[in-house]
Amino acid sequence: MALNVVIMAAGKGTRMKSALPKVLHRLAGTSLLQHVLNAAAELGGGRTVVITGHGAEQVEAAAAASGAAFVRQMPQLGTGHAVQQAVPALDERHPVTLILNGDVPLIRPETAAALVQACGGSKLALLTIALADATGYGRIVRDGGSVRAIVEHKDATPAQRELREVYTGIMAAPTAWLKRRVMTLRNANAQQEYYLTDLVALAVADSMPVVSTAASSETEVLGINSPLQLAELERRYQRAQAERLMEAGVRLADPARLDVRGSLVCGSDVEIDVNCVFEGDVQLADGVRVGANCVIRDARIGAGAVIHPFTHIEGAQVGAGAFVGPFARLRPGAELGTEVHIGNFVEVKNSTLARGAKANHLAYLGDATVGERVNYGAGSITANYDGANKHRTVIGNDVHIGSNSVLRAPVTIGDGATIGAGSVISKDAPPGELTVARARQTTIAGWHRPQKVSKKV
Ligand code: UD1
Ligand code: MG
């Protein structure tokens, strides 16, 4: 069903103590607002309106980037006042308007859809949850089972404060009724704010049924107000991802020490050691092993490959059976073929390495095309940048690059060539031959080390 979605995001977020608007802080690598926008998008077509206020320009830019509309609320006089600002933007052709919170990021689309269903364009539907400690929340006041009102904590009587069922801040209302009735809210309460929650009493007065839907877990209705709450919700989120991966057979050394900031898709028999961070879209094929403390972003790792500890991979592909690391760095455009070996302190950028090529120690390959079975010696580099432009290095199959060589691009090393250690290669090297480009070794006969001059006192 097409619907209107209002996302309230004008609040200050004082307790974040940050220059960044609260809803733009990130959970699992994605802003809080974006999580909510994604959930709204999953509910299908309609119109999404973000209420902005504090940090409006930044928040509006984020909303616009997702195709959402926005209205500014200045000053912020409460949640009812916030929705009043959205009234002109709500499309009456959509019978239901869903109200979400920009700082409640993990709301499940399934739960929101159930709430919309419960509203059905004719009832006021509230998302509620029972909490052990309900301090600060609006309490659901019932009479013989049916909801009569929401009473804010500050306005509640001692008896009402005993109530454990609370309003989560998320509701679905019939659009035409909401547009009319939200304008009639008053601010005669403890905080002198326009409370959206007073809509419940108005619905009761109008004989409109008020129904409730229970949230499936606390996690999906937890709001963020402070760095501690942000970090705690992040851990809950990561724990859920770890459980999902483990249910699919992934062996995590410790589910508490994994961070997935994006999407991680694993084949069977994948093992991940502690403290690994996966960002963007990462795919690990069958039998991949990832050592401790790796950061892997937007990458595809082939079957059986082993990523040793402390490796950083971004925008790269690793072939089946390859070994990478420890302490290796694959930058965007690195494409390693089957059984390639990349060892410690080796950096690869925008380069392809064909099957079986090896660069095991302290090396740089940038803008290079490397053939099969090449052995790229320790300390060798491609000098790919002349200060203005980047140039390519082409290394044929079965080439042996001696240690500490500089391949000054553009340059081509023919198939089967050997480059003597310590060479600076600035001209193409022919296939099958040994090419050496360094000063010849000489021995100075009869040379003596200088002697220390003894000082006379
Ligand atoms: C609100 C509910 C309370 C509920 C709780 C759940 C009201 C009156 N109370 O209280 O019943 O238990 O959420 O977390 O609605 N906002 C604006 N403009 C404003 C004020 C708020 O956009 O003028 C936004 C905030 O940025 C936030 C959301 O609305 O995203 C909720 O506001 P907040 O001040 O946190 O409401 P609570 O007092 O927590
Ligand atoms: Mg709140």
CSV table of C-alpha atoms and ligand atoms in Angstrom, one decimal:
chain,number,residue,atom,x,y,z
A,1,MET,CA,0.0,0.0,0.0
A,2,ALA,CA,1.4,3.4,-0.9
A,3,LEU,CA,1.7,5.6,2.1
A,4,ASN,CA,3.0,8.8,3.6
A,5,VAL,CA,6.0,8.4,5.9
A,6,VAL,CA,7.0,11.2,8.2
A,7,ILE,CA,10.5,11.0,9.8
A,8,MET,CA,11.0,13.3,12.7
A,9,ALA,CA,14.6,14.5,12.8
A,10,ALA,CA,14.5,18.1,14.0
A,11,GLY,CA,15.7,17.4,17.5
A,12,LYS,CA,19.0,18.7,18.8
A,13,GLY,CA,20.6,15.6,20.2
A,14,THR,CA,22.3,17.7,22.9
A,15,ARG,CA,23.7,14.6,24.6
A,16,MET,CA,25.7,13.6,21.6
A,17,LYS,CA,27.8,16.6,22.3
A,18,SER,CA,28.7,16.8,18.6
A,19,ALA,CA,28.7,19.3,15.8
A,20,LEU,CA,27.2,16.7,13.6
A,21,PRO,CA,23.4,16.5,13.7
A,22,LYS,CA,22.4,13.4,15.7
A,23,VAL,CA,20.6,11.6,12.9
A,24,LEU,CA,23.7,11.8,10.7
A,25,HIS,CA,25.8,9.8,13.2
A,26,ARG,CA,26.6,6.4,11.8
A,27,LEU,CA,25.5,3.0,13.0
A,28,ALA,CA,27.2,0.1,11.1
A,29,GLY,CA,28.7,2.6,8.7
A,30,THR,CA,25.3,4.1,7.7
A,31,SER,CA,23.7,7.2,9.1
A,32,LEU,CA,20.8,6.8,11.5
A,33,LEU,CA,18.6,8.7,9.2
A,34,GLN,CA,19.6,6.5,6.2
A,35,HIS,CA,18.7,3.4,8.2
A,36,VAL,CA,15.2,4.9,8.7
A,37,LEU,CA,15.0,6.1,5.0
A,38,ASN,CA,15.9,2.5,3.9
A,39,ALA,CA,13.2,1.0,6.1
A,40,ALA,CA,10.7,3.5,4.7
A,41,ALA,CA,11.8,2.7,1.1
A,42,GLU,CA,11.2,-1.0,1.8
A,43,LEU,CA,7.6,-0.3,2.6
A,44,GLY,CA,7.0,0.5,-1.0
A,45,GLY,CA,5.9,3.6,-2.9
A,46,GLY,CA,4.5,6.8,-1.4
A,47,ARG,CA,5.9,10.0,-0.1
A,48,THR,CA,8.5,10.4,2.6
A,49,VAL,CA,8.9,13.7,4.4
A,50,VAL,CA,11.8,14.4,6.8
A,51,ILE,CA,11.2,17.0,9.5
A,52,THR,CA,14.4,19.0,9.9
A,53,GLY,CA,15.5,21.6,12.4
A,54,HIS,CA,18.9,21.4,14.1
A,55,GLY,CA,21.6,21.0,11.4
A,56,ALA,CA,18.8,21.4,8.9
A,57,GLU,CA,21.0,21.9,5.9
A,58,GLN,CA,23.1,18.8,6.3
A,59,VAL,CA,20.0,16.7,7.2
A,60,GLU,CA,18.1,18.0,4.2
A,61,ALA,CA,21.0,17.2,1.9
A,62,ALA,CA,20.9,13.6,3.2
A,63,ALA,CA,17.1,13.4,2.8
A,64,ALA,CA,17.3,14.8,-0.8
A,65,ALA,CA,20.0,12.3,-1.7
A,66,SER,CA,17.5,9.6,-1.0
A,67,GLY,CA,14.7,11.2,-2.9
A,68,ALA,CA,12.8,12.2,0.3
A,69,ALA,CA,11.1,15.5,0.8
A,70,PHE,CA,11.7,17.7,3.8
A,71,VAL,CA,10.1,20.5,5.8
A,72,ARG,CA,11.9,22.6,8.3
A,73,GLN,CA,10.5,23.0,11.8
A,74,MET,CA,11.7,26.3,13.4
A,75,PRO,CA,11.6,26.5,16.4
A,76,GLN,CA,11.0,23.0,17.7
A,77,LEU,CA,7.9,23.0,19.8
A,78,GLY,CA,7.4,19.3,20.2
A,79,THR,CA,6.6,16.1,18.3
A,80,GLY,CA,3.0,17.3,17.5
A,81,HIS,CA,4.3,20.6,16.2
A,82,ALA,CA,6.8,18.7,14.1
A,83,VAL,CA,4.0,16.7,12.4
A,84,GLN,CA,2.0,19.9,11.9
A,85,GLN,CA,4.8,21.2,9.7
A,86,ALA,CA,4.4,18.1,7.5
A,87,VAL,CA,0.7,18.5,7.0
A,88,PRO,CA,0.8,20.3,3.7
A,89,ALA,CA,3.2,17.7,2.3
A,90,LEU,CA,1.0,14.7,3.2
A,91,ASP,CA,-0.8,13.2,0.2
A,92,GLU,CA,-4.4,12.4,1.0
A,93,ARG,CA,-4.5,9.8,-1.8
A,94,HIS,CA,-2.5,7.6,0.6
A,95,PRO,CA,-4.9,6.6,3.3
A,96,VAL,CA,-2.2,5.9,5.9
A,97,THR,CA,0.6,8.1,7.3
A,98,LEU,CA,3.4,6.3,9.2
A,99,ILE,CA,5.4,8.3,11.7
A,100,LEU,CA,9.0,7.2,12.3
A,101,ASN,CA,11.8,8.7,14.4
A,102,GLY,CA,15.1,9.7,12.8
A,103,ASP,CA,17.0,8.5,15.8
A,104,VAL,CA,15.4,5.0,16.0
A,105,PRO,CA,17.4,3.4,13.3
A,106,LEU,CA,16.7,-0.3,13.5
A,107,ILE,CA,13.0,-0.3,13.0
A,108,ARG,CA,12.2,-3.5,11.0
A,109,PRO,CA,10.2,-2.8,7.8
A,110,GLU,CA,8.1,-5.9,8.7
A,111,THR,CA,7.1,-4.3,12.0
A,112,ALA,CA,6.3,-1.0,10.3
A,113,ALA,CA,4.3,-2.8,7.7
A,114,ALA,CA,2.3,-4.6,10.4
A,115,LEU,CA,1.5,-1.2,12.0
A,116,VAL,CA,0.4,0.2,8.7
A,117,GLN,CA,-1.8,-2.9,8.3
A,118,ALA,CA,-3.3,-2.4,11.8
A,119,CYS,CA,-4.1,1.2,10.9
A,120,GLY,CA,-5.7,0.3,7.7
A,121,GLY,CA,-6.7,3.9,7.1
A,122,SER,CA,-9.4,3.8,9.8
A,123,LYS,CA,-7.7,3.3,13.1
A,124,LEU,CA,-4.9,5.0,15.1
A,125,ALA,CA,-2.2,2.3,15.5
A,126,LEU,CA,0.6,2.6,18.1
A,127,LEU,CA,3.8,0.6,18.2
A,128,THR,CA,4.4,-0.3,21.9
A,129,ILE,CA,6.7,-2.4,23.9
A,130,ALA,CA,6.9,-3.5,27.6
A,131,LEU,CA,10.1,-2.3,29.3
A,132,ALA,CA,11.5,-3.3,32.6
A,133,ASP,CA,12.5,0.3,33.2
A,134,ALA,CA,10.1,2.7,31.5
A,135,THR,CA,11.5,5.9,32.9
A,136,GLY,CA,11.2,8.8,30.5
A,137,TYR,CA,8.8,7.1,28.1
A,138,GLY,CA,5.2,7.9,27.4
A,139,ARG,CA,3.0,5.3,29.2
A,140,ILE,CA,0.1,3.5,27.4
A,141,VAL,CA,-3.0,4.0,29.6
A,142,ARG,CA,-5.6,1.4,29.0
A,143,ASP,CA,-9.2,1.0,30.2
A,144,GLY,CA,-10.5,-2.6,30.0
A,145,GLY,CA,-7.9,-3.5,27.4
A,146,SER,CA,-8.5,-0.6,25.0
A,147,VAL,CA,-6.0,2.3,24.8
A,148,ARG,CA,-7.3,5.5,26.3
A,149,ALA,CA,-4.3,7.8,26.3
A,150,ILE,CA,-0.5,8.1,26.2
A,151,VAL,CA,0.7,10.0,29.3
A,152,GLU,CA,4.2,11.5,29.1
A,153,HIS,CA,6.5,10.5,32.0
A,154,LYS,CA,6.7,14.1,33.2
A,155,ASP,CA,2.9,14.4,33.3
A,156,ALA,CA,2.3,10.9,34.7
A,157,THR,CA,0.8,10.2,38.2
A,158,PRO,CA,2.8,7.9,40.5
A,159,ALA,CA,0.4,5.1,39.6
A,160,GLN,CA,0.8,5.7,35.9
A,161,ARG,CA,4.6,5.6,36.3
A,162,GLU,CA,4.2,2.0,37.4
A,163,LEU,CA,2.9,1.1,33.9
A,164,ARG,CA,5.5,-0.8,31.9
A,165,GLU,CA,3.9,-0.6,28.4
A,166,VAL,CA,5.3,2.4,26.6
A,167,TYR,CA,4.9,4.2,23.3
A,168,THR,CA,7.9,3.7,21.1
A,169,GLY,CA,7.4,7.0,19.3
A,170,ILE,CA,6.2,5.2,16.1
A,171,MET,CA,2.5,5.3,15.0
A,172,ALA,CA,0.4,5.0,11.9
A,173,ALA,CA,-2.7,7.2,11.5
A,174,PRO,CA,-5.4,7.7,8.9
A,175,THR,CA,-4.0,10.6,6.7
A,176,ALA,CA,-7.1,12.8,6.4
A,177,TRP,CA,-7.9,12.5,10.1
A,178,LEU,CA,-4.3,13.2,11.1
A,179,LYS,CA,-4.0,16.3,8.9
A,180,ARG,CA,-7.1,17.7,10.5
A,181,ARG,CA,-6.6,16.6,14.1
A,182,VAL,CA,-2.9,17.3,14.5
A,183,MET,CA,-3.7,21.0,14.0
A,184,THR,CA,-5.9,21.0,17.0
A,185,LEU,CA,-3.2,19.9,19.5
A,186,ARG,CA,-2.5,22.2,22.5
A,187,ASN,CA,0.5,22.5,24.6
A,188,ALA,CA,-1.0,22.6,28.1
A,189,ASN,CA,1.4,20.2,29.7
A,190,ALA,CA,4.5,19.9,31.9
A,191,GLN,CA,6.9,20.7,29.0
A,192,GLN,CA,4.7,23.3,27.2
A,193,GLU,CA,5.2,21.2,24.1
A,194,TYR,CA,2.8,20.1,21.4
A,195,TYR,CA,2.7,16.3,22.1
A,196,LEU,CA,1.9,14.1,19.2
A,197,THR,CA,0.9,11.5,21.7
A,198,ASP,CA,-2.2,13.6,22.6
A,199,LEU,CA,-3.6,12.4,19.3
A,200,VAL,CA,-4.7,9.3,21.3
A,201,ALA,CA,-7.1,11.2,23.5
A,202,LEU,CA,-8.4,13.0,20.4
A,203,ALA,CA,-9.0,9.7,18.6
A,204,VAL,CA,-10.9,8.4,21.7
A,205,ALA,CA,-13.0,11.6,21.7
A,206,ASP,CA,-13.7,11.1,18.0
A,207,SER,CA,-14.6,7.4,18.6
A,208,MET,CA,-11.9,6.3,16.3
A,209,PRO,CA,-10.5,2.9,17.4
A,210,VAL,CA,-7.0,3.0,18.9
A,211,VAL,CA,-5.0,-0.2,18.4
A,212,SER,CA,-1.5,-1.3,19.4
A,213,THR,CA,1.1,-3.5,17.8
A,214,ALA,CA,3.9,-4.9,19.9
A,215,ALA,CA,7.5,-4.4,18.7
A,216,SER,CA,9.3,-7.7,18.0
A,217,SER,CA,12.3,-6.7,20.2
A,218,GLU,CA,13.7,-3.8,22.1
A,219,THR,CA,16.5,-3.5,19.5
A,220,GLU,CA,14.2,-2.2,16.8
A,221,VAL,CA,12.7,0.6,18.9
A,222,LEU,CA,15.8,1.8,20.8
A,223,GLY,CA,16.5,5.5,20.2
A,224,ILE,CA,19.9,7.1,20.2
A,225,ASN,CA,20.6,10.0,22.4
A,226,SER,CA,24.2,9.6,23.5
A,227,PRO,CA,27.5,8.1,22.3
A,228,LEU,CA,27.1,5.3,24.8
A,229,GLN,CA,23.6,4.4,23.4
A,230,LEU,CA,25.0,4.6,19.9
A,231,ALA,CA,27.8,2.2,20.7
A,232,GLU,CA,25.4,-0.1,22.6
A,233,LEU,CA,23.0,-0.3,19.7
A,234,GLU,CA,25.9,-0.9,17.3
A,235,ARG,CA,27.0,-3.9,19.4
A,236,ARG,CA,23.4,-5.3,19.4
A,237,TYR,CA,23.3,-4.8,15.6
A,238,GLN,CA,26.7,-6.5,15.1
A,239,ARG,CA,25.7,-9.3,17.4
A,240,ALA,CA,22.7,-10.0,15.3
A,241,GLN,CA,24.8,-10.0,12.1
A,242,ALA,CA,27.3,-12.3,13.7
A,243,GLU,CA,24.5,-14.7,14.7
A,244,ARG,CA,23.0,-14.6,11.2
A,245,LEU,CA,26.4,-15.5,9.7
A,246,MET,CA,27.0,-18.2,12.2
A,247,GLU,CA,23.6,-19.7,11.6
A,248,ALA,CA,24.7,-19.9,7.9
A,249,GLY,CA,27.8,-21.9,9.0
A,250,VAL,CA,30.4,-19.1,9.1
A,251,ARG,CA,32.9,-19.8,11.9
A,252,LEU,CA,33.6,-16.6,13.8
A,253,ALA,CA,36.4,-16.8,16.4
A,254,ASP,CA,34.3,-14.5,18.5
A,255,PRO,CA,30.9,-13.1,17.6
A,256,ALA,CA,31.6,-10.1,19.9
A,257,ARG,CA,34.6,-9.1,17.8
A,258,LEU,CA,33.2,-8.7,14.3
A,259,ASP,CA,32.0,-5.5,12.5
A,260,VAL,CA,30.0,-5.6,9.3
A,261,ARG,CA,29.3,-2.2,7.9
A,262,GLY,CA,27.5,-3.1,4.8
A,263,SER,CA,26.9,-6.5,3.4
A,264,LEU,CA,29.0,-9.6,3.9
A,265,VAL,CA,28.1,-12.7,1.9
A,266,CYS,CA,29.9,-15.9,2.8
A,267,GLY,CA,30.1,-19.3,1.2
A,268,SER,CA,30.5,-22.5,3.2
A,269,ASP,CA,33.4,-23.2,5.6
A,270,VAL,CA,34.5,-19.6,5.9
A,271,GLU,CA,36.5,-18.8,9.0
A,272,ILE,CA,37.0,-15.3,10.4
A,273,ASP,CA,39.3,-14.5,13.2
A,274,VAL,CA,38.9,-11.7,15.7
A,275,ASN,CA,38.6,-8.0,15.1
A,276,CYS,CA,37.9,-8.0,11.4
A,277,VAL,CA,35.9,-5.1,9.8
A,278,PHE,CA,33.9,-5.6,6.6
A,279,GLU,CA,32.7,-2.5,4.8
A,280,GLY,CA,30.6,-2.0,1.7
A,281,ASP,CA,29.9,-5.2,-0.3
A,282,VAL,CA,32.2,-8.0,0.5
A,283,GLN,CA,32.0,-11.6,-0.7
A,284,LEU,CA,34.0,-14.5,0.7
A,285,ALA,CA,33.7,-17.6,-1.3
A,286,ASP,CA,33.8,-21.2,0.1
A,287,GLY,CA,36.7,-22.0,2.4
A,288,VAL,CA,38.1,-18.5,2.7
A,289,ARG,CA,40.0,-17.9,5.9
A,290,VAL,CA,40.5,-14.3,7.2
A,291,GLY,CA,43.1,-13.8,9.9
A,292,ALA,CA,42.8,-11.4,12.9
A,293,ASN,CA,42.6,-7.6,12.5
A,294,CYS,CA,41.8,-7.4,8.8
A,295,VAL,CA,39.9,-4.5,7.2
A,296,ILE,CA,38.1,-5.6,4.0
A,297,ARG,CA,36.0,-3.2,1.9
A,298,ASP,CA,34.2,-3.7,-1.4
A,299,ALA,CA,36.0,-6.9,-2.3
A,300,ARG,CA,35.6,-10.4,-3.6
A,301,ILE,CA,37.7,-13.1,-2.2
A,302,GLY,CA,37.9,-16.4,-4.1
A,303,ALA,CA,37.5,-19.9,-2.8
A,304,GLY,CA,40.1,-21.2,-0.4
A,305,ALA,CA,42.0,-17.9,-0.3
A,306,VAL,CA,43.8,-17.1,2.9
A,307,ILE,CA,44.0,-13.5,4.1
A,308,HIS,CA,46.6,-13.4,6.8
A,309,PRO,CA,46.3,-11.0,9.8
A,310,PHE,CA,46.5,-7.2,9.6
A,311,THR,CA,45.7,-7.1,5.9
A,312,HIS,CA,43.9,-4.1,4.4
A,313,ILE,CA,41.9,-4.7,1.2
A,314,GLU,CA,39.8,-2.2,-0.6
A,315,GLY,CA,38.1,-2.4,-4.0
A,316,ALA,CA,40.0,-5.5,-4.9
A,317,GLN,CA,39.5,-9.1,-6.1
A,318,VAL,CA,41.5,-12.0,-4.8
A,319,GLY,CA,41.6,-15.3,-6.8
A,320,ALA,CA,40.9,-18.8,-5.5
A,321,GLY,CA,43.7,-20.3,-3.4
A,322,ALA,CA,45.6,-17.0,-3.1
A,323,PHE,CA,47.6,-16.0,0.0
A,324,VAL,CA,47.6,-12.4,1.1
A,325,GLY,CA,49.4,-10.8,4.0
A,326,PRO,CA,50.2,-10.6,6.8
A,327,PHE,CA,50.4,-6.8,6.6
A,328,ALA,CA,49.5,-6.5,3.0
A,329,ARG,CA,47.6,-3.7,1.3
A,330,LEU,CA,45.4,-4.2,-1.7
A,331,ARG,CA,44.0,-0.9,-3.1
A,332,PRO,CA,41.3,-0.3,-5.6
A,333,GLY,CA,41.8,-2.1,-8.9
A,334,ALA,CA,44.0,-4.8,-7.5
A,335,GLU,CA,43.0,-8.1,-9.2
A,336,LEU,CA,44.9,-11.2,-8.0
A,337,GLY,CA,44.5,-14.4,-10.1
A,338,THR,CA,44.4,-17.9,-8.8
A,339,GLU,CA,47.1,-18.9,-6.3
A,340,VAL,CA,48.8,-15.5,-6.3
A,341,HIS,CA,50.9,-14.8,-3.2
A,342,ILE,CA,51.1,-11.3,-1.8
A,343,GLY,CA,53.3,-11.2,1.3
A,344,ASN,CA,54.1,-8.7,4.1
A,345,PHE,CA,54.4,-5.0,3.4
A,346,VAL,CA,53.4,-5.4,-0.2
A,347,GLU,CA,51.1,-2.8,-1.7
A,348,VAL,CA,49.1,-3.5,-4.9
A,349,LYS,CA,47.1,-0.8,-6.7
A,350,ASN,CA,45.2,-0.9,-10.0
A,351,SER,CA,47.2,-4.0,-11.1
A,352,THR,CA,46.4,-7.5,-12.3
A,353,LEU,CA,48.5,-10.4,-11.3
A,354,ALA,CA,48.0,-13.6,-13.3
A,355,ARG,CA,47.9,-17.2,-11.9
A,356,GLY,CA,50.7,-18.1,-9.6
A,357,ALA,CA,52.5,-14.7,-9.5
A,358,LYS,CA,54.3,-13.9,-6.3
A,359,ALA,CA,55.3,-10.7,-4.6
A,360,ASN,CA,56.3,-11.9,-1.1
A,361,HIS,CA,58.1,-9.1,0.6
A,362,LEU,CA,58.2,-5.2,0.8
A,363,ALA,CA,57.1,-4.3,-2.7
A,364,TYR,CA,54.9,-2.0,-4.7
A,365,LEU,CA,52.9,-2.8,-7.8
A,366,GLY,CA,50.9,0.1,-9.2
A,367,ASP,CA,49.3,0.3,-12.6
A,368,ALA,CA,51.0,-3.0,-13.6
A,369,THR,CA,50.0,-6.1,-15.6
A,370,VAL,CA,51.8,-9.1,-14.2
A,371,GLY,CA,52.0,-12.4,-16.0
A,372,GLU,CA,51.7,-15.9,-14.7
A,373,ARG,CA,54.3,-17.4,-12.3
A,374,VAL,CA,56.2,-14.1,-12.1
A,375,ASN,CA,58.5,-13.8,-9.0
A,376,TYR,CA,58.6,-10.1,-8.0
A,377,GLY,CA,61.6,-9.7,-5.7
A,378,ALA,CA,61.7,-8.1,-2.3
A,379,GLY,CA,61.9,-4.4,-2.2
A,380,SER,CA,61.0,-3.9,-5.9
A,381,ILE,CA,58.7,-1.2,-7.1
A,382,THR,CA,57.0,0.1,-10.1
A,383,ALA,CA,57.8,3.8,-10.5
A,384,ASN,CA,54.4,4.5,-12.1
A,385,TYR,CA,54.1,8.2,-11.5
A,386,ASP,CA,56.3,10.8,-13.2
A,387,GLY,CA,55.0,13.6,-11.1
A,388,ALA,CA,52.2,14.4,-13.6
A,389,ASN,CA,50.9,11.2,-15.1
A,390,LYS,CA,50.6,7.5,-14.3
A,391,HIS,CA,52.1,5.0,-16.6
A,392,ARG,CA,51.8,1.2,-17.0
A,393,THR,CA,54.3,-1.5,-16.3
A,394,VAL,CA,53.8,-4.8,-18.3
A,395,ILE,CA,55.6,-7.9,-17.0
A,396,GLY,CA,55.3,-11.1,-19.1
A,397,ASN,CA,54.9,-14.6,-17.9
A,398,ASP,CA,57.6,-16.4,-15.9
A,399,VAL,CA,59.6,-13.2,-15.3
A,400,HIS,CA,61.9,-13.0,-12.4
A,401,ILE,CA,62.4,-9.5,-11.0
A,402,GLY,CA,65.5,-9.4,-8.8
A,403,SER,CA,65.3,-7.7,-5.4
A,404,ASN,CA,65.3,-4.0,-5.0
A,405,SER,CA,64.5,-3.2,-8.6
A,406,VAL,CA,62.8,-0.1,-9.9
A,407,LEU,CA,60.7,-0.5,-13.0
A,408,ARG,CA,60.3,3.0,-14.4
A,409,ALA,CA,57.0,3.0,-16.2
A,410,PRO,CA,56.0,2.9,-19.0
A,411,VAL,CA,58.1,-0.2,-19.5
A,412,THR,CA,57.7,-3.8,-20.6
A,413,ILE,CA,59.5,-6.8,-19.4
A,414,GLY,CA,59.3,-9.7,-21.9
A,415,ASP,CA,58.2,-13.3,-21.1
A,416,GLY,CA,60.8,-15.3,-19.2
A,417,ALA,CA,63.1,-12.3,-18.7
A,418,THR,CA,65.3,-12.0,-15.5
A,419,ILE,CA,66.1,-8.6,-14.0
A,420,GLY,CA,69.3,-8.4,-12.0
A,421,ALA,CA,68.8,-7.3,-8.4
A,422,GLY,CA,69.1,-3.6,-7.7
A,423,SER,CA,68.4,-2.6,-11.4
A,424,VAL,CA,66.7,0.6,-12.4
A,425,ILE,CA,64.9,-0.5,-15.6
A,426,SER,CA,63.8,2.4,-17.8
A,427,LYS,CA,63.9,0.7,-21.2
A,428,ASP,CA,62.0,-2.4,-22.3
A,429,ALA,CA,63.7,-5.7,-21.3
A,430,PRO,CA,63.8,-8.4,-24.0
A,431,PRO,CA,62.2,-11.8,-23.3
A,432,GLY,CA,64.3,-14.7,-22.1
A,433,GLU,CA,67.4,-12.6,-21.3
A,434,LEU,CA,69.1,-11.3,-18.1
A,435,THR,CA,68.9,-7.6,-18.0
A,436,VAL,CA,71.0,-5.7,-15.4
A,437,ALA,CA,71.0,-1.9,-15.0
A,438,ARG,CA,73.2,-1.0,-12.1
A,439,ALA,CA,76.8,0.0,-11.6
A,440,ARG,CA,79.2,-2.9,-12.0
A,441,GLN,CA,80.8,-4.1,-8.8
A,442,THR,CA,84.4,-3.1,-8.4
A,443,THR,CA,87.0,-3.8,-5.8
A,444,ILE,CA,89.7,-1.2,-5.0
A,445,ALA,CA,92.9,-3.0,-4.3
A,446,GLY,CA,95.0,-1.8,-1.4
A,447,TRP,CA,92.4,0.6,-0.1
A,448,HIS,CA,92.7,1.5,3.6
A,449,ARG,CA,90.1,2.7,6.0
A,450,PRO,CA,90.8,6.1,7.4
A,451,GLN,CA,92.5,6.0,10.8
A,452,LYS,CA,91.4,8.0,13.8
A,453,VAL,CA,93.8,11.0,14.3
A,454,SER,CA,95.1,10.8,17.9
A,455,LYS,CA,94.7,14.1,19.6
A,456,LYS,CA,97.8,15.6,21.4
A,457,VAL,CA,97.1,17.2,24.8
B,1,UD1,C1,8.5,10.7,22.6
B,1,UD1,C2,7.1,10.4,23.0
B,1,UD1,C3,7.0,9.4,24.1
B,1,UD1,C4,7.7,8.1,23.7
B,1,UD1,C5,9.2,8.5,23.3
B,1,UD1,C6,9.8,7.3,22.7
B,1,UD1,C7,6.0,12.6,22.5
B,1,UD1,C8,5.3,13.7,23.2
B,1,UD1,N1,6.5,11.7,23.4
B,1,UD1,O1,9.1,11.3,23.7
B,1,UD1,O2,5.7,9.1,24.4
B,1,UD1,O3,7.7,7.2,24.7
B,1,UD1,O4,9.2,9.5,22.2
B,1,UD1,O5,11.2,7.5,22.4
B,1,UD1,O6,6.0,12.4,21.3
B,1,UD1,N2,11.4,16.0,17.4
B,1,UD1,C9,11.2,17.0,16.4
B,1,UD1,N3,10.7,18.2,16.7
B,1,UD1,C10,10.4,18.5,18.0
B,1,UD1,C11,10.6,17.6,19.0
B,1,UD1,C12,11.1,16.3,18.6
B,1,UD1,O7,11.5,16.7,15.2
B,1,UD1,O8,10.0,19.7,18.2
B,1,UD1,C13,11.9,14.7,17.0
B,1,UD1,C14,13.2,14.4,17.7
B,1,UD1,O9,14.3,14.8,16.9
B,1,UD1,C15,13.1,12.9,17.8
B,1,UD1,C16,11.6,12.6,18.0
B,1,UD1,O10,10.9,13.7,17.4
B,1,UD1,O11,13.6,12.2,16.7
B,1,UD1,C17,11.1,12.3,19.4
B,1,UD1,O12,11.4,13.5,20.2
B,1,UD1,P1,11.9,13.4,21.7
B,1,UD1,O13,12.1,14.7,22.2
B,1,UD1,O14,13.0,12.4,21.8
B,1,UD1,O15,10.6,12.8,22.4
B,1,UD1,P2,10.6,12.1,23.8
B,1,UD1,O16,10.5,13.1,24.8
B,1,UD1,O17,11.6,11.0,23.8
B,2,MG,MG,13.4,10.6,22.8
